[in-house]
Amino acid sequence: MIPASVEKPAPVSLTRKILENSVALFTSQLLAKVFRVLANFILARFLGPENFGSLALVLSFAELFRFLPDFGLDRTLVRRMARGQATHGISANLSLRAAFSSLAVLVMGITLFFADYPRPVELLIYFYGLSFFLQA
């Protein structure tokens, strides 16, 4: 039995929850962008123009192929989980991500074969391309 002096907290309205979550999401995205800009300033200052340009080239080239490992698999997994069909969904999702990551690295390698980049930049692009497997 609940003593009379202890009251239950009032339920939080749906509108208030949505507002709080929206503010939290906005704040976290804003802070992430601010820190990204600060990190770029620090990297540019530390690396110098030539090395920072090489880093920017590596990142932008690899990001061209970033869409391949995902390819909409997250949405499909969420839909299957919502329908209660997720028994094989997670393992199939991981297998497909690994296959698509391999495809992304292969396509990146073929594209690099025809590109005329310095050898150190090519090696950095390959190394960064391996991060696709870590996100699988």
N, CA, C and O atoms as a GROMACS GRO file, in nm:
protein
  544
    1MET      N    1   0.084  -0.117   0.000
    1MET     CA    2   0.000   0.000   0.000
    1MET      C    3   0.089   0.124   0.000
    1MET      O    4   0.190   0.130   0.070
    2ILE      N    5   0.049   0.223  -0.081
    2ILE     CA    6   0.126   0.346  -0.094
    2ILE      C    7   0.078   0.444   0.011
    2ILE      O    8  -0.041   0.471   0.023
    3PRO      N    9   0.172   0.499   0.089
    3PRO     CA   10   0.133   0.599   0.188
    3PRO      C   11   0.071   0.721   0.121
    3PRO      O   12   0.104   0.752   0.006
    4ALA      N   13  -0.017   0.789   0.191
    4ALA     CA   14  -0.088   0.904   0.137
    4ALA      C   15   0.007   1.020   0.107
    4ALA      O   16  -0.023   1.103   0.021
    5SER      N   17   0.120   1.026   0.177
    5SER     CA   18   0.211   1.138   0.158
    5SER      C   19   0.294   1.124   0.030
    5SER      O   20   0.349   1.223  -0.019
    6VAL      N   21   0.305   1.002  -0.024
    6VAL     CA   22   0.383   0.980  -0.145
    6VAL      C   23   0.289   0.985  -0.265
    6VAL      O   24   0.198   0.904  -0.278
    7GLU      N   25   0.314   1.082  -0.350
    7GLU     CA   26   0.229   1.098  -0.467
    7GLU      C   27   0.300   1.043  -0.590
    7GLU      O   28   0.423   1.048  -0.600
    8LYS      N   29   0.224   0.992  -0.682
    8LYS     CA   30   0.281   0.946  -0.808
    8LYS      C   31   0.313   1.068  -0.894
    8LYS      O   32   0.238   1.166  -0.895
    9PRO      N   33   0.425   1.063  -0.964
    9PRO     CA   34   0.455   1.177  -1.053
    9PRO      C   35   0.354   1.183  -1.167
    9PRO      O   36   0.304   1.081  -1.214
   10ALA      N   37   0.326   1.303  -1.209
   10ALA     CA   38   0.233   1.322  -1.318
   10ALA      C   39   0.294   1.268  -1.447
   10ALA      O   40   0.413   1.286  -1.470
   11PRO      N   41   0.215   1.202  -1.531
   11PRO     CA   42   0.269   1.150  -1.656
   11PRO      C   43   0.315   1.264  -1.747
   11PRO      O   44   0.251   1.369  -1.755
   12VAL      N   45   0.426   1.241  -1.816
   12VAL     CA   46   0.480   1.342  -1.906
   12VAL      C   47   0.402   1.334  -2.037
   12VAL      O   48   0.381   1.226  -2.092
   13SER      N   49   0.360   1.449  -2.085
   13SER     CA   50   0.281   1.450  -2.207
   13SER      C   51   0.368   1.413  -2.327
   13SER      O   52   0.490   1.432  -2.325
   14LEU      N   53   0.306   1.362  -2.429
   14LEU     CA   54   0.376   1.322  -2.551
   14LEU      C   55   0.441   1.443  -2.618
   14LEU      O   56   0.552   1.432  -2.670
   15THR      N   57   0.375   1.556  -2.617
   15THR     CA   58   0.429   1.677  -2.678
   15THR      C   59   0.557   1.720  -2.607
   15THR      O   60   0.654   1.761  -2.671
   16ARG      N   61   0.557   1.711  -2.476
   16ARG     CA   62   0.676   1.749  -2.399
   16ARG      C   63   0.792   1.654  -2.428
   16ARG      O   64   0.906   1.699  -2.441
   17LYS      N   65   0.764   1.524  -2.438
   17LYS     CA   66   0.868   1.427  -2.469
   17LYS      C   67   0.929   1.454  -2.606
   17LYS      O   68   1.051   1.450  -2.624
   18ILE      N   69   0.843   1.482  -2.702
   18ILE     CA   70   0.890   1.510  -2.838
   18ILE      C   71   0.976   1.636  -2.838
   18ILE      O   72   1.081   1.639  -2.903
   19LEU      N   73   0.934   1.738  -2.766
   19LEU     CA   74   1.011   1.862  -2.758
   19LEU      C   75   1.146   1.839  -2.692
   19LEU      O   76   1.248   1.886  -2.742
   20GLU      N   77   1.149   1.766  -2.580
   20GLU     CA   78   1.275   1.739  -2.512
   20GLU      C   79   1.370   1.659  -2.600
   20GLU      O   80   1.489   1.690  -2.608
   21ASN      N   81   1.319   1.557  -2.666
   21ASN     CA   82   1.403   1.475  -2.753
   21ASN      C   83   1.452   1.553  -2.875
   21ASN      O   84   1.565   1.534  -2.919
   22SER      N   85   1.369   1.640  -2.927
   22SER     CA   86   1.411   1.722  -3.041
   22SER      C   87   1.522   1.819  -3.001
   22SER      O   88   1.618   1.837  -3.075
   23VAL      N   89   1.509   1.880  -2.885
   23VAL     CA   90   1.612   1.972  -2.837
   23VAL      C   91   1.742   1.896  -2.812
   23VAL      O   92   1.850   1.945  -2.846
   24ALA      N   93   1.733   1.777  -2.754
   24ALA     CA   94   1.854   1.698  -2.729
   24ALA      C   95   1.921   1.658  -2.860
   24ALA      O   96   2.044   1.665  -2.870
   25LEU      N   97   1.844   1.618  -2.960
   25LEU     CA   98   1.900   1.580  -3.089
   25LEU      C   99   1.964   1.700  -3.158
   25LEU      O  100   2.074   1.689  -3.213
   26PHE      N  101   1.896   1.813  -3.157
   26PHE     CA  102   1.949   1.934  -3.218
   26PHE      C  103   2.080   1.976  -3.151
   26PHE      O  104   2.177   2.012  -3.219
   27THR      N  105   2.082   1.972  -3.019
   27THR     CA  106   2.201   2.012  -2.945
   27THR      C  107   2.318   1.920  -2.975
   27THR      O  108   2.430   1.967  -2.994
   28SER      N  109   2.293   1.791  -2.979
   28SER     CA  110   2.403   1.698  -3.005
   28SER      C  111   2.457   1.714  -3.146
   28SER      O  112   2.578   1.707  -3.167
   29GLN      N  113   2.369   1.737  -3.244
   29GLN     CA  114   2.415   1.758  -3.381
   29GLN      C  115   2.492   1.889  -3.394
   29GLN      O  116   2.592   1.895  -3.465
   30LEU      N  117   2.446   1.992  -3.326
   30LEU     CA  118   2.516   2.120  -3.330
   30LEU      C  119   2.656   2.108  -3.268
   30LEU      O  120   2.753   2.159  -3.323
   31LEU      N  121   2.664   2.042  -3.153
   31LEU     CA  122   2.795   2.024  -3.089
   31LEU      C  123   2.888   1.940  -3.176
   31LEU      O  124   3.008   1.969  -3.183
   32ALA      N  125   2.837   1.837  -3.240
   32ALA     CA  126   2.920   1.754  -3.328
   32ALA      C  127   2.976   1.837  -3.443
   32ALA      O  128   3.093   1.821  -3.479
   33LYS      N  129   2.895   1.925  -3.499
   33LYS     CA  130   2.943   2.009  -3.609
   33LYS      C  131   3.046   2.111  -3.562
   33LYS      O  132   3.144   2.137  -3.631
   34VAL      N  133   3.024   2.168  -3.444
   34VAL     CA  134   3.120   2.264  -3.390
   34VAL      C  135   3.254   2.195  -3.365
   34VAL      O  136   3.359   2.249  -3.400
   35PHE      N  137   3.251   2.076  -3.305
   35PHE     CA  138   3.376   2.004  -3.280
   35PHE      C  139   3.444   1.961  -3.410
   35PHE      O  140   3.567   1.959  -3.417
   36ARG      N  141   3.366   1.927  -3.513
   36ARG     CA  142   3.424   1.891  -3.641
   36ARG      C  143   3.497   2.009  -3.704
   36ARG      O  144   3.606   1.993  -3.759
   37VAL      N  145   3.437   2.128  -3.696
   37VAL     CA  146   3.501   2.248  -3.750
   37VAL      C  147   3.629   2.279  -3.672
   37VAL      O  148   3.732   2.311  -3.732
   38LEU      N  149   3.623   2.269  -3.540
   38LEU     CA  150   3.742   2.293  -3.458
   38LEU      C  151   3.852   2.191  -3.489
   38LEU      O  152   3.970   2.227  -3.496
   39ALA      N  153   3.815   2.066  -3.508
   39ALA     CA  154   3.914   1.964  -3.541
   39ALA      C  155   3.978   1.993  -3.676
   39ALA      O  156   4.098   1.972  -3.693
   40ASN      N  157   3.900   2.041  -3.772
   40ASN     CA  158   3.957   2.076  -3.903
   40ASN      C  159   4.054   2.193  -3.891
   40ASN      O  160   4.158   2.193  -3.956
   41PHE      N  161   4.022   2.292  -3.810
   41PHE     CA  162   4.114   2.403  -3.789
   41PHE      C  163   4.245   2.355  -3.729
   41PHE      O  164   4.353   2.393  -3.774
   42ILE      N  165   4.235   2.271  -3.628
   42ILE     CA  166   4.355   2.221  -3.562
   42ILE      C  167   4.437   2.134  -3.657
   42ILE      O  168   4.559   2.146  -3.662
   43LEU      N  169   4.370   2.046  -3.732
   43LEU     CA  170   4.441   1.961  -3.828
   43LEU      C  171   4.509   2.044  -3.936
   43LEU      O  172   4.623   2.017  -3.973
   44ALA      N  173   4.439   2.144  -3.988
   44ALA     CA  174   4.498   2.228  -4.093
   44ALA      C  175   4.620   2.300  -4.040
   44ALA      O  176   4.721   2.313  -4.110
   45ARG      N  177   4.613   2.347  -3.920
   45ARG     CA  178   4.726   2.418  -3.860
   45ARG      C  179   4.844   2.323  -3.835
   45ARG      O  180   4.960   2.359  -3.859
   46PHE      N  181   4.813   2.205  -3.787
   46PHE     CA  182   4.916   2.109  -3.751
   46PHE      C  183   4.980   2.044  -3.875
   46PHE      O  184   5.102   2.028  -3.879
   47LEU      N  185   4.899   2.007  -3.975
   47LEU     CA  186   4.952   1.936  -4.091
   47LEU      C  187   5.015   2.026  -4.196
   47LEU      O  188   5.106   1.984  -4.268
   48GLY      N  189   4.967   2.146  -4.206
   48GLY     CA  190   5.016   2.234  -4.312
   48GLY      C  191   4.932   2.216  -4.438
   48GLY      O  192   4.853   2.122  -4.448
   49PRO      N  193   4.950   2.305  -4.535
   49PRO     CA  194   4.863   2.304  -4.652
   49PRO      C  195   4.873   2.175  -4.737
   49PRO      O  196   4.771   2.121  -4.779
   50GLU      N  197   4.994   2.128  -4.761
   50GLU     CA  198   5.009   2.012  -4.850
   50GLU      C  199   4.954   1.884  -4.788
   50GLU      O  200   4.880   1.809  -4.852
   51ASN      N  201   4.990   1.859  -4.663
   51ASN     CA  202   4.943   1.737  -4.598
   51ASN      C  203   4.794   1.742  -4.567
   51ASN      O  204   4.726   1.640  -4.575
   52PHE      N  205   4.744   1.860  -4.532
   52PHE     CA  206   4.600   1.871  -4.509
   52PHE      C  207   4.523   1.850  -4.639
   52PHE      O  208   4.415   1.792  -4.639
   53GLY      N  209   4.578   1.898  -4.749
   53GLY     CA  210   4.516   1.873  -4.880
   53GLY      C  211   4.514   1.726  -4.913
   53GLY      O  212   4.415   1.676  -4.968
   54SER      N  213   4.621   1.655  -4.881
   54SER     CA  214   4.624   1.510  -4.904
   54SER      C  215   4.519   1.440  -4.818
   54SER      O  216   4.450   1.350  -4.865
   55LEU      N  217   4.507   1.481  -4.692
   55LEU     CA  218   4.407   1.423  -4.604
   55LEU      C  219   4.266   1.450  -4.657
   55LEU      O  220   4.182   1.360  -4.656
   56ALA      N  221   4.241   1.571  -4.703
   56ALA     CA  222   4.109   1.604  -4.757
   56ALA      C  223   4.079   1.521  -4.881
   56ALA      O  224   3.966   1.479  -4.902
   57LEU      N  225   4.179   1.498  -4.964
   57LEU     CA  226   4.162   1.415  -5.083
   57LEU      C  227   4.128   1.271  -5.044
   57LEU      O  228   4.037   1.212  -5.102
   58VAL      N  229   4.199   1.216  -4.948
   58VAL     CA  230   4.173   1.079  -4.903
   58VAL      C  231   4.031   1.066  -4.849
   58VAL      O  232   3.959   0.973  -4.885
   59LEU      N  233   3.991   1.159  -4.764
   59LEU     CA  234   3.858   1.152  -4.704
   59LEU      C  235   3.748   1.170  -4.807
   59LEU      O  236   3.648   1.097  -4.805
   60SER      N  237   3.764   1.266  -4.897
   60SER     CA  238   3.659   1.290  -4.996
   60SER      C  239   3.649   1.175  -5.096
   60SER      O  240   3.539   1.140  -5.138
   61PHE      N  241   3.762   1.117  -5.135
   61PHE     CA  242   3.758   1.006  -5.230
   61PHE      C  243   3.690   0.884  -5.168
   61PHE      O  244   3.606   0.820  -5.231
   62ALA      N  245   3.727   0.852  -5.045
   62ALA     CA  246   3.667   0.736  -4.980
   62ALA      C  247   3.519   0.757  -4.952
   62ALA      O  248   3.441   0.662  -4.957
   63GLU      N  249   3.480   0.880  -4.922
   63GLU     CA  250   3.338   0.907  -4.893
   63GLU      C  251   3.250   0.889  -5.017
   63GLU      O  252   3.129   0.871  -5.004
   64LEU      N  253   3.309   0.893  -5.134
   64LEU     CA  254   3.231   0.866  -5.255
   64LEU      C  255   3.174   0.725  -5.256
   64LEU      O  256   3.073   0.700  -5.321
   65PHE      N  257   3.238   0.634  -5.185
   65PHE     CA  258   3.197   0.495  -5.184
   65PHE      C  259   3.132   0.453  -5.052
   65PHE      O  260   3.105   0.335  -5.032
   66ARG      N  261   3.107   0.546  -4.966
   66ARG     CA  262   3.053   0.517  -4.833
   66ARG      C  263   2.909   0.462  -4.839
   66ARG      O  264   2.868   0.388  -4.749
   67PHE      N  265   2.834   0.495  -4.942
   67PHE     CA  266   2.695   0.450  -4.950
   67PHE      C  267   2.684   0.300  -4.978
   67PHE      O  268   2.582   0.240  -4.945
   68LEU      N  269   2.785   0.240  -5.038
   68LEU     CA  270   2.775   0.100  -5.078
   68LEU      C  271   2.758   0.002  -4.962
   68LEU      O  272   2.673  -0.086  -4.971
   69PRO      N  273   2.835   0.012  -4.854
   69PRO     CA  274   2.817  -0.088  -4.748
   69PRO      C  275   2.680  -0.083  -4.681
   69PRO      O  276   2.632  -0.187  -4.634
   70ASP      N  277   2.615   0.032  -4.674
   70ASP     CA  278   2.485   0.042  -4.608
   70ASP      C  279   2.374   0.001  -4.703
   70ASP      O  280   2.301  -0.094  -4.676
   71PHE      N  281   2.361   0.071  -4.812
   71PHE     CA  282   2.268   0.039  -4.921
   71PHE      C  283   2.126   0.015  -4.873
   71PHE      O  284   2.054  -0.066  -4.931
   72GLY      N  285   2.084   0.086  -4.766
   72GLY     CA  286   1.947   0.077  -4.717
   72GLY      C  287   1.919  -0.042  -4.627
   72GLY      O  288   1.803  -0.072  -4.600
   73LEU      N  289   2.023  -0.111  -4.581
   73LEU     CA  290   2.001  -0.230  -4.500
   73LEU      C  291   1.945  -0.198  -4.362
   73LEU      O  292   1.870  -0.278  -4.306
   74ASP      N  293   1.979  -0.083  -4.307
   74ASP     CA  294   1.927  -0.046  -4.174
   74ASP      C  295   1.775  -0.032  -4.176
   74ASP      O  296   1.706  -0.078  -4.086
   75ARG      N  297   1.726   0.033  -4.279
   75ARG     CA  298   1.579   0.051  -4.290
   75ARG      C  299   1.509  -0.084  -4.304
   75ARG      O  300   1.403  -0.106  -4.244
   76THR      N  301   1.568  -0.172  -4.382
   76THR     CA  302   1.508  -0.303  -4.401
   76THR      C  303   1.508  -0.382  -4.270
   76THR      O  304   1.409  -0.448  -4.239
   77LEU      N  305   1.616  -0.374  -4.195
   77LEU     CA  306   1.622  -0.445  -4.067
   77LEU      C  307   1.520  -0.390  -3.968
   77LEU      O  308   1.454  -0.467  -3.898
   78VAL      N  309   1.506  -0.259  -3.961
   78VAL     CA  310   1.409  -0.199  -3.870
   78VAL      C  311   1.268  -0.241  -3.908
   78VAL      O  312   1.186  -0.272  -3.821
   79ARG      N  313   1.238  -0.242  -4.037
   79ARG     CA  314   1.105  -0.284  -4.082
   79ARG      C  315   1.079  -0.430  -4.046
   79ARG      O  316   0.970  -0.465  -4.002
   80ARG      N  317   1.180  -0.517  -4.065
   80ARG     CA  318   1.162  -0.658  -4.031
   80ARG      C  319   1.144  -0.676  -3.881
   80ARG      O  320   1.064  -0.759  -3.838
   81MET      N  321   1.218  -0.600  -3.802
   81MET     CA  322   1.204  -0.611  -3.657
   81MET      C  323   1.066  -0.565  -3.612
   81MET      O  324   1.006  -0.624  -3.522
   82ALA      N  325   1.014  -0.460  -3.676
   82ALA     CA  326   0.881  -0.411  -3.640
   82ALA      C  327   0.773  -0.512  -3.674
   82ALA      O  328   0.670  -0.519  -3.607
   83ARG      N  329   0.796  -0.590  -3.777
   83ARG     CA  330   0.699  -0.693  -3.816
   83ARG      C  331   0.719  -0.824  -3.742
   83ARG      O  332   0.641  -0.918  -3.759
   84GLY      N  333   0.825  -0.832  -3.660
   84GLY     CA  334   0.851  -0.954  -3.586
   84GLY      C  335   0.921  -1.060  -3.668
   84GLY      O  336   0.914  -1.179  -3.635
   85GLN      N  337   0.989  -1.022  -3.775
   85GLN     CA  338   1.056  -1.117  -3.863
   85GLN      C  339   1.208  -1.107  -3.851
   85GLN      O  340   1.278  -1.135  -3.948
   86ALA      N  341   1.258  -1.068  -3.737
   86ALA     CA  342   1.401  -1.038  -3.723
   86ALA      C  343   1.483  -1.159  -3.680
   86ALA      O  344   1.597  -1.142  -3.638
   87THR      N  345   1.428  -1.281  -3.691
   87THR     CA  346   1.504  -1.398  -3.645
   87THR      C  347   1.632  -1.415  -3.725
   87THR      O  348   1.739  -1.441  -3.668
   88HIS      N  349   1.623  -1.402  -3.856
   88HIS     CA  350   1.743  -1.414  -3.940
   88HIS      C  351   1.788  -1.278  -3.991
   88HIS      O  352   1.886  -1.269  -4.064
   89GLY      N  353   1.718  -1.175  -3.954
   89GLY     CA  354   1.746  -1.042  -4.008
   89GLY      C  355   1.882  -0.987  -3.970
   89GLY      O  356   1.950  -0.927  -4.053
   90ILE      N  357   1.922  -1.006  -3.846
   90ILE     CA  358   2.048  -0.947  -3.800
   90ILE      C  359   2.167  -1.015  -3.865
   90ILE      O  360   2.259  -0.948  -3.912
   91SER      N  361   2.166  -1.148  -3.868
   91SER     CA  362   2.278  -1.218  -3.931
   91SER      C  363   2.283  -1.192  -4.081
   91SER      O  364   2.391  -1.177  -4.138
   92ALA      N  365   2.166  -1.187  -4.145
   92ALA     CA  366   2.163  -1.157  -4.288
   92ALA      C  367   2.211  -1.014  -4.315
   92ALA      O  368   2.280  -0.989  -4.413
   93ASN      N  369   2.174  -0.922  -4.226
   93ASN     CA  370   2.218  -0.784  -4.240
   93ASN      C  371   2.370  -0.774  -4.230
   93ASN      O  372   2.433  -0.706  -4.311
   94LEU      N  373   2.428  -0.842  -4.133
   94LEU     CA  374   2.574  -0.839  -4.118
   94LEU      C  375   2.644  -0.903  -4.237
   94LEU      O  376   2.747  -0.854  -4.283
   95SER      N  377   2.589  -1.013  -4.286
   95SER     CA  378   2.649  -1.079  -4.403
   95SER      C  379   2.644  -0.990  -4.525
   95SER      O  380   2.742  -0.977  -4.599
   96LEU      N  381   2.529  -0.927  -4.548
   96LEU     CA  382   2.516  -0.837  -4.663
   96LEU      C  383   2.606  -0.715  -4.649
   96LEU      O  384   2.663  -0.668  -4.748
   97ARG      N  385   2.618  -0.663  -4.528
   97ARG     CA  386   2.707  -0.548  -4.506
   97ARG      C  387   2.852  -0.586  -4.538
   97ARG      O  388   2.925  -0.508  -4.600
   98ALA      N  389   2.893  -0.704  -4.495
   98ALA     CA  390   3.030  -0.749  -4.524
   98ALA      C  391   3.050  -0.763  -4.675
   98ALA      O  392   3.154  -0.725  -4.728
   99ALA      N  393   2.950  -0.818  -4.743
   99ALA     CA  394   2.961  -0.834  -4.889
   99ALA      C  395   2.965  -0.697  -4.958
   99ALA      O  396   3.045  -0.676  -5.048
  100PHE      N  397   2.878  -0.607  -4.915
  100PHE     CA  398   2.876  -0.473  -4.976
  100PHE      C  399   3.002  -0.393  -4.941
  100PHE      O  400   3.048  -0.311  -5.021
  101SER      N  401   3.060  -0.417  -4.822
  101SER     CA  402   3.186  -0.352  -4.787
  101SER      C  403   3.297  -0.401  -4.878
  101SER      O  404   3.380  -0.323  -4.924
  102SER      N  405   3.299  -0.530  -4.905
  102SER     CA  406   3.398  -0.585  -4.998
  102SER      C  407   3.381  -0.526  -5.136
  102SER      O  408   3.478  -0.492  -5.203
  103LEU      N  409   3.256  -0.513  -5.179
  103LEU     CA  410   3.228  -0.453  -5.309
  103LEU      C  411   3.276  -0.308  -5.313
  103LEU      O  412   3.333  -0.265  -5.414
  104ALA      N  413   3.254  -0.234  -5.206
  104ALA     CA  414   3.296  -0.094  -5.202
  104ALA      C  415   3.447  -0.083  -5.212
  104ALA      O  416   3.498   0.002  -5.285
  105VAL      N  417   3.520  -0.167  -5.139
  105VAL     CA  418   3.666  -0.162  -5.143
  105VAL      C  419   3.716  -0.204  -5.282
  105VAL      O  420   3.813  -0.148  -5.333
  106LEU      N  421   3.651  -0.303  -5.342
  106LEU     CA  422   3.689  -0.346  -5.476
  106LEU      C  423   3.666  -0.236  -5.580
  106LEU      O  424   3.754  -0.209  -5.662
  107VAL      N  425   3.551  -0.173  -5.575
  107VAL     CA  426   3.522  -0.064  -5.669
  107VAL      C  427   3.617   0.054  -5.644
  107VAL      O  428   3.662   0.119  -5.738
  108MET      N  429   3.647   0.080  -5.517
  108MET     CA  430   3.741   0.186  -5.485
  108MET      C  431   3.879   0.154  -5.542
  108MET      O  432   3.946   0.242  -5.596
  109GLY      N  433   3.922   0.028  -5.530
  109GLY     CA  434   4.051  -0.013  -5.584
  109GLY      C  435   4.057  -0.002  -5.735
  109GLY      O  436   4.158   0.041  -5.791
  110ILE      N  437   3.949  -0.041  -5.802
  110ILE     CA  438   3.946  -0.031  -5.948
  110ILE      C  439   3.951   0.116  -5.991
  110ILE      O  440   4.022   0.151  -6.086
  111THR      N  441   3.878   0.200  -5.921
  111THR     CA  442   3.879   0.343  -5.953
  111THR      C  443   4.017   0.403  -5.927
  111THR      O  444   4.063   0.486  -6.005
  112LEU      N  445   4.082   0.361  -5.820
  112LEU     CA  446   4.216   0.412  -5.789
  112LEU      C  447   4.318   0.367  -5.892
  112LEU      O  448   4.417   0.436  -5.917
  113PHE      N  449   4.294   0.250  -5.952
  113PHE     CA  450   4.387   0.200  -6.053
  113PHE      C  451   4.395   0.296  -6.171
  113PHE      O  452   4.501   0.316  -6.231
  114PHE      N  453   4.282   0.356  -6.204
  114PHE     CA  454   4.277   0.448  -6.318
  114PHE      C  455   4.306   0.593  -6.279
  114PHE      O  456   4.324   0.678  -6.366
  115ALA      N  457   4.309   0.621  -6.150
  115ALA     CA  458   4.338   0.757  -6.104
  115ALA      C  459   4.489   0.778  -6.099
  115ALA      O  460   4.566   0.682  -6.087
  116ASP      N  461   4.529   0.901  -6.108
  116ASP     CA  462   4.672   0.933  -6.108
  116ASP      C  463   4.709   1.006  -5.979
  116ASP      O  464   4.741   1.124  -5.979
  117TYR      N  465   4.702   0.931  -5.868
  117TYR     CA  466   4.737   0.988  -5.738
  117TYR      C  467   4.874   0.939  -5.696
  117TYR      O  468   4.917   0.832  -5.739
  118PRO      N  469   4.944   1.017  -5.614
  118PRO     CA  470   5.073   0.969  -5.562
  118PRO      C  471   5.055   0.842  -5.479
  118PRO      O  472   4.950   0.821  -5.418
  119ARG      N  473   5.156   0.759  -5.477
  119ARG     CA  474   5.148   0.629  -5.407
  119ARG      C  475   5.112   0.644  -5.259
  119ARG      O  476   5.028   0.566  -5.212
  120PRO      N  477   5.169   0.737  -5.183
  120PRO     CA  478   5.128   0.749  -5.042
  120PRO      C  479   4.980   0.781  -5.026
  120PRO      O  480   4.916   0.732  -4.933
  121VAL      N  481   4.925   0.863  -5.115
  121VAL     CA  482   4.783   0.896  -5.107
  121VAL      C  483   4.699   0.772  -5.138
  121VAL      O  484   4.598   0.748  -5.072
  122GLU      N  485   4.739   0.694  -5.238
  122GLU     CA  486   4.667   0.570  -5.269
  122GLU      C  487   4.666   0.475  -5.150
  122GLU      O  488   4.563   0.416  -5.118
  123LEU      N  489   4.780   0.461  -5.084
  123LEU     CA  490   4.786   0.372  -4.968
  123LEU      C  491   4.696   0.422  -4.855
  123LEU      O  492   4.632   0.342  -4.787
  124LEU      N  493   4.692   0.553  -4.835
  124LEU     CA  494   4.603   0.607  -4.732
  124LEU      C  495   4.457   0.584  -4.768
  124LEU      O  496   4.375   0.557  -4.680
  125ILE      N  497   4.424   0.594  -4.896
  125ILE     CA  498   4.285   0.568  -4.938
  125ILE      C  499   4.249   0.422  -4.914
  125ILE      O  500   4.141   0.393  -4.863
  126TYR      N  501   4.339   0.330  -4.949
  126TYR     CA  502   4.313   0.188  -4.921
  126TYR      C  503   4.297   0.163  -4.772
  126TYR      O  504   4.207   0.091  -4.730
  127PHE      N  505   4.384   0.224  -4.694
  127PHE     CA  506   4.377   0.206  -4.549
  127PHE      C  507   4.246   0.260  -4.494
  127PHE      O  508   4.182   0.197  -4.409
  128TYR      N  509   4.206   0.377  -4.542
  128TYR     CA  510   4.078   0.434  -4.496
  128TYR      C  511   3.961   0.350  -4.546
  128TYR      O  512   3.859   0.340  -4.478
  129GLY      N  513   3.974   0.291  -4.662
  129GLY     CA  514   3.869   0.203  -4.714
  129GLY      C  515   3.845   0.081  -4.627
  129GLY      O  516   3.735   0.026  -4.625
  130LEU      N  517   3.948   0.038  -4.556
  130LEU     CA  518   3.930  -0.075  -4.465
  130LEU      C  519   3.836  -0.042  -4.350
  130LEU      O  520   3.783  -0.133  -4.286
  131SER      N  521   3.816   0.085  -4.323
  131SER     CA  522   3.722   0.123  -4.217
  131SER      C  523   3.578   0.086  -4.253
  131SER      O  524   3.491   0.080  -4.166
  132PHE      N  525   3.552   0.062  -4.381
  132PHE     CA  526   3.418   0.018  -4.421
  132PHE      C  527   3.382  -0.113  -4.353
  132PHE      O  528   3.266  -0.136  -4.318
  133PHE      N  529   3.482  -0.200  -4.335
  133PHE     CA  530   3.455  -0.329  -4.272
  133PHE      C  531   3.426  -0.313  -4.123
  133PHE      O  532   3.351  -0.392  -4.066
  134LEU      N  533   3.484  -0.212  -4.061
  134LEU     CA  534   3.459  -0.190  -3.919
  134LEU      C  535   3.317  -0.140  -3.894
  134LEU      O  536   3.264  -0.158  -3.785
  135GLN      N  537   3.257  -0.080  -3.994
  135GLN     CA  538   3.120  -0.030  -3.979
  135GLN      C  539   3.018  -0.135  -4.018
  135GLN      O  540   2.898  -0.112  -4.002
  136ALA      N  541   3.063  -0.248  -4.067
  136ALA     CA  542   2.969  -0.354  -4.109
  136ALA      C  543   2.902  -0.421  -3.994
  136ALA      O  544   2.821  -0.512  -4.014
   0.00000   0.00000   0.00000
